[in-house]
């Protein structure tokens, strides 16, 4: 009888250890999601990497604002010198908590000095896809 109780106690100890480990994992995972931890960023980066290529687009500045990373698809576009670049895969820089999140969905040409514009143009052309142009209004769409 003592041997059976010993086996039962051992089995219960193992089961409790597994349950505690699972609860600890869920607790940590939940806290990282709510605090904007690395796992959420990694999940968004993986999701962004799966976004399909955009066909050539024409957007007004108002329409461009919608591509700031808050859309359901997570797409992030920026414009420089009226050219639109897809920076969706660079969440560390352009994502919601990124160092350049304030320019997501914007044409940031006007905020830069001429030397900075040239430098950023090289960076964007080298690292990101140019997916379109900025237009003045929806009426400009008919001019093609």
mmCIF file of C-alpha atoms in Angstrom:
data_model
loop_
_atom_site.group_PDB
_atom_site.id
_atom_site.type_symbol
_atom_site.label_atom_id
_atom_site.label_comp_id
_atom_site.label_asym_id
_atom_site.label_seq_id
_atom_site.Cartn_x
_atom_site.Cartn_y
_atom_site.Cartn_z
ATOM 1 C CA UNK A 1 0.000 0.000 0.000
ATOM 2 C CA UNK A 2 2.845 2.387 0.826
ATOM 3 C CA UNK A 3 4.380 1.638 -2.575
ATOM 4 C CA UNK A 4 1.101 2.528 -4.372
ATOM 5 C CA UNK A 5 0.814 5.785 -2.423
ATOM 6 C CA UNK A 6 4.403 6.584 -3.317
ATOM 7 C CA UNK A 7 3.718 6.037 -7.039
ATOM 8 C CA UNK A 8 0.516 8.100 -6.821
ATOM 9 C CA UNK A 9 2.363 10.925 -5.054
ATOM 10 C CA UNK A 10 5.083 10.861 -7.700
ATOM 11 C CA UNK A 11 2.510 10.974 -10.516
ATOM 12 C CA UNK A 12 0.671 13.887 -8.849
ATOM 13 C CA UNK A 13 3.965 15.771 -8.418
ATOM 14 C CA UNK A 14 4.808 15.342 -12.082
ATOM 15 C CA UNK A 15 1.322 16.426 -13.145
ATOM 16 C CA UNK A 16 1.413 19.523 -10.905
ATOM 17 C CA UNK A 17 4.851 20.453 -12.274
ATOM 18 C CA UNK A 18 3.556 20.238 -15.845
ATOM 19 C CA UNK A 19 0.458 22.303 -15.004
ATOM 20 C CA UNK A 20 2.557 24.967 -13.240
ATOM 21 C CA UNK A 21 4.970 25.166 -16.179
ATOM 22 C CA UNK A 22 2.061 25.563 -18.625
ATOM 23 C CA UNK A 23 0.483 28.287 -16.478
ATOM 24 C CA UNK A 24 3.799 30.132 -16.178
ATOM 25 C CA UNK A 25 4.265 29.978 -19.958
ATOM 26 C CA UNK A 26 0.748 31.323 -20.585
ATOM 27 C CA UNK A 27 1.239 34.105 -18.022
ATOM 28 C CA UNK A 28 4.521 35.251 -19.595
ATOM 29 C CA UNK A 29 3.119 34.997 -23.137
ATOM 30 C CA UNK A 30 0.022 37.029 -22.189
ATOM 31 C CA UNK A 31 2.099 39.750 -20.507
ATOM 32 C CA UNK A 32 4.409 40.074 -23.515
ATOM 33 C CA UNK A 33 1.442 40.524 -25.848
ATOM 34 C CA UNK A 34 -0.102 43.259 -23.703
ATOM 35 C CA UNK A 35 3.161 45.086 -23.065
ATOM 36 C CA UNK A 36 4.192 45.130 -26.734
ATOM 37 C CA UNK A 37 6.992 42.685 -26.026
ATOM 38 C CA UNK A 38 9.307 41.106 -28.522
ATOM 39 C CA UNK A 39 7.024 38.183 -29.270
ATOM 40 C CA UNK A 40 4.296 40.502 -30.559
ATOM 41 C CA UNK A 41 6.840 42.340 -32.674
ATOM 42 C CA UNK A 42 8.176 39.062 -34.042
ATOM 43 C CA UNK A 43 4.640 37.878 -34.866
ATOM 44 C CA UNK A 44 3.888 41.131 -36.699
ATOM 45 C CA UNK A 45 7.186 40.937 -38.566
ATOM 46 C CA UNK A 46 6.417 37.398 -39.692
ATOM 47 C CA UNK A 47 2.947 38.487 -40.769
ATOM 48 C CA UNK A 48 4.306 41.502 -42.632
ATOM 49 C CA UNK A 49 6.802 39.310 -44.466
ATOM 50 C CA UNK A 50 3.877 37.396 -45.946
ATOM 51 C CA UNK A 51 2.161 40.465 -47.407
ATOM 52 C CA UNK A 52 1.693 40.206 -51.159
ATOM 53 C CA UNK A 53 3.490 42.669 -53.415
ATOM 54 C CA UNK A 54 1.483 45.762 -54.208
ATOM 55 C CA UNK A 55 0.679 46.607 -57.807
ATOM 56 C CA UNK A 56 1.724 50.136 -58.817
ATOM 57 C CA UNK A 57 -0.500 52.561 -56.889
ATOM 58 C CA UNK A 58 -1.348 56.237 -56.853
ATOM 59 C CA UNK A 59 -2.438 57.740 -53.536
ATOM 60 C CA UNK A 60 -3.270 61.178 -52.252
ATOM 61 C CA UNK A 61 -1.562 62.264 -49.032
ATOM 62 C CA UNK A 62 -4.869 61.656 -47.246
ATOM 63 C CA UNK A 63 -5.069 58.097 -48.578
ATOM 64 C CA UNK A 64 -1.411 57.493 -47.702
ATOM 65 C CA UNK A 65 -2.173 58.279 -44.043
ATOM 66 C CA UNK A 66 -4.164 55.036 -43.815
ATOM 67 C CA UNK A 67 -0.984 52.995 -44.393
ATOM 68 C CA UNK A 68 0.616 53.707 -41.023
ATOM 69 C CA UNK A 69 0.723 50.121 -39.773
ATOM 70 C CA UNK A 70 -2.657 50.196 -38.037
ATOM 71 C CA UNK A 71 -4.592 48.622 -40.906
ATOM 72 C CA UNK A 72 -5.690 45.011 -40.507
ATOM 73 C CA UNK A 73 -3.015 43.889 -42.983
ATOM 74 C CA UNK A 74 -0.276 45.840 -41.172
ATOM 75 C CA UNK A 75 0.904 47.507 -44.391
ATOM 76 C CA UNK A 76 3.204 50.499 -43.856
ATOM 77 C CA UNK A 77 3.970 52.956 -46.651
ATOM 78 C CA UNK A 78 6.087 56.100 -46.622
ATOM 79 C CA UNK A 79 6.693 58.653 -49.330
ATOM 80 C CA UNK A 80 9.703 60.731 -50.219
ATOM 81 C CA UNK A 81 9.772 63.179 -53.132
ATOM 82 C CA UNK A 82 6.298 61.923 -54.136
ATOM 83 C CA UNK A 83 7.481 58.310 -54.508
ATOM 84 C CA UNK A 84 5.778 55.743 -52.275
ATOM 85 C CA UNK A 85 7.813 52.962 -50.667
ATOM 86 C CA UNK A 86 6.556 49.823 -48.930
ATOM 87 C CA UNK A 87 8.410 49.559 -45.600
ATOM 88 C CA UNK A 88 6.052 46.990 -44.051
ATOM 89 C CA UNK A 89 8.828 44.484 -43.387
ATOM 90 C CA UNK A 90 10.828 46.928 -41.272
ATOM 91 C CA UNK A 91 8.754 47.033 -38.113
ATOM 92 C CA UNK A 92 11.725 47.847 -35.900
ATOM 93 C CA UNK A 93 12.043 51.179 -37.680
ATOM 94 C CA UNK A 94 8.599 52.040 -39.068
ATOM 95 C CA UNK A 95 6.247 49.920 -36.927
ATOM 96 C CA UNK A 96 3.969 51.300 -34.221
ATOM 97 C CA UNK A 97 6.750 51.370 -31.635
ATOM 98 C CA UNK A 98 9.598 51.928 -34.095
ATOM 99 C CA UNK A 99 12.020 54.805 -34.139
ATOM 100 C CA UNK A 100 10.489 56.135 -37.374
ATOM 101 C CA UNK A 101 6.848 55.356 -36.614
ATOM 102 C CA UNK A 102 6.023 59.078 -36.797
ATOM 103 C CA UNK A 103 6.620 59.078 -40.583
ATOM 104 C CA UNK A 104 4.596 55.925 -41.320
ATOM 105 C CA UNK A 105 1.818 56.787 -43.759
ATOM 106 C CA UNK A 106 3.369 60.149 -44.624
ATOM 107 C CA UNK A 107 5.458 61.948 -47.210
ATOM 108 C CA UNK A 108 8.270 63.135 -44.971
ATOM 109 C CA UNK A 109 10.173 65.144 -47.602
ATOM 110 C CA UNK A 110 9.158 68.470 -46.087
ATOM 111 C CA UNK A 111 10.691 67.584 -42.725
ATOM 112 C CA UNK A 112 14.189 67.044 -44.140
ATOM 113 C CA UNK A 113 17.045 69.266 -45.303
ATOM 114 C CA UNK A 114 18.258 68.766 -48.886
ATOM 115 C CA UNK A 115 21.264 66.649 -47.839
ATOM 116 C CA UNK A 116 18.992 64.465 -45.715
ATOM 117 C CA UNK A 117 16.534 64.068 -48.594
ATOM 118 C CA UNK A 118 19.304 62.749 -50.845
ATOM 119 C CA UNK A 119 20.527 60.367 -48.137
ATOM 120 C CA UNK A 120 17.005 59.056 -47.429
ATOM 121 C CA UNK A 121 16.296 58.663 -51.132
ATOM 122 C CA UNK A 122 19.321 56.383 -51.446
ATOM 123 C CA UNK A 123 18.325 54.408 -48.336
ATOM 124 C CA UNK A 124 14.732 53.915 -49.502
ATOM 125 C CA UNK A 125 15.685 52.979 -53.064
ATOM 126 C CA UNK A 126 18.286 50.493 -51.855
ATOM 127 C CA UNK A 127 16.213 48.766 -49.144
ATOM 128 C CA UNK A 128 12.527 49.020 -50.085
ATOM 129 C CA UNK A 129 10.235 48.611 -53.070
ATOM 130 C CA UNK A 130 8.907 51.735 -54.720
ATOM 131 C CA UNK A 131 5.223 50.895 -55.130
ATOM 132 C CA UNK A 132 3.728 54.104 -56.467
ATOM 133 C CA UNK A 133 3.456 57.854 -56.485
ATOM 134 C CA UNK A 134 1.690 60.558 -54.511
ATOM 135 C CA UNK A 135 -0.961 62.453 -56.464
ATOM 136 C CA UNK A 136 -2.716 65.734 -55.692
ATOM 137 C CA UNK A 137 -6.280 64.420 -55.904
ATOM 138 C CA UNK A 138 -8.393 61.483 -57.067
ATOM 139 C CA UNK A 139 -8.947 63.372 -60.331
ATOM 140 C CA UNK A 140 -5.289 62.749 -61.220
ATOM 141 C CA UNK A 141 -6.092 59.036 -61.540
ATOM 142 C CA UNK A 142 -7.921 59.683 -64.819
ATOM 143 C CA UNK A 143 -4.910 61.309 -66.494
ATOM 144 C CA UNK A 144 -3.294 57.971 -67.472
#
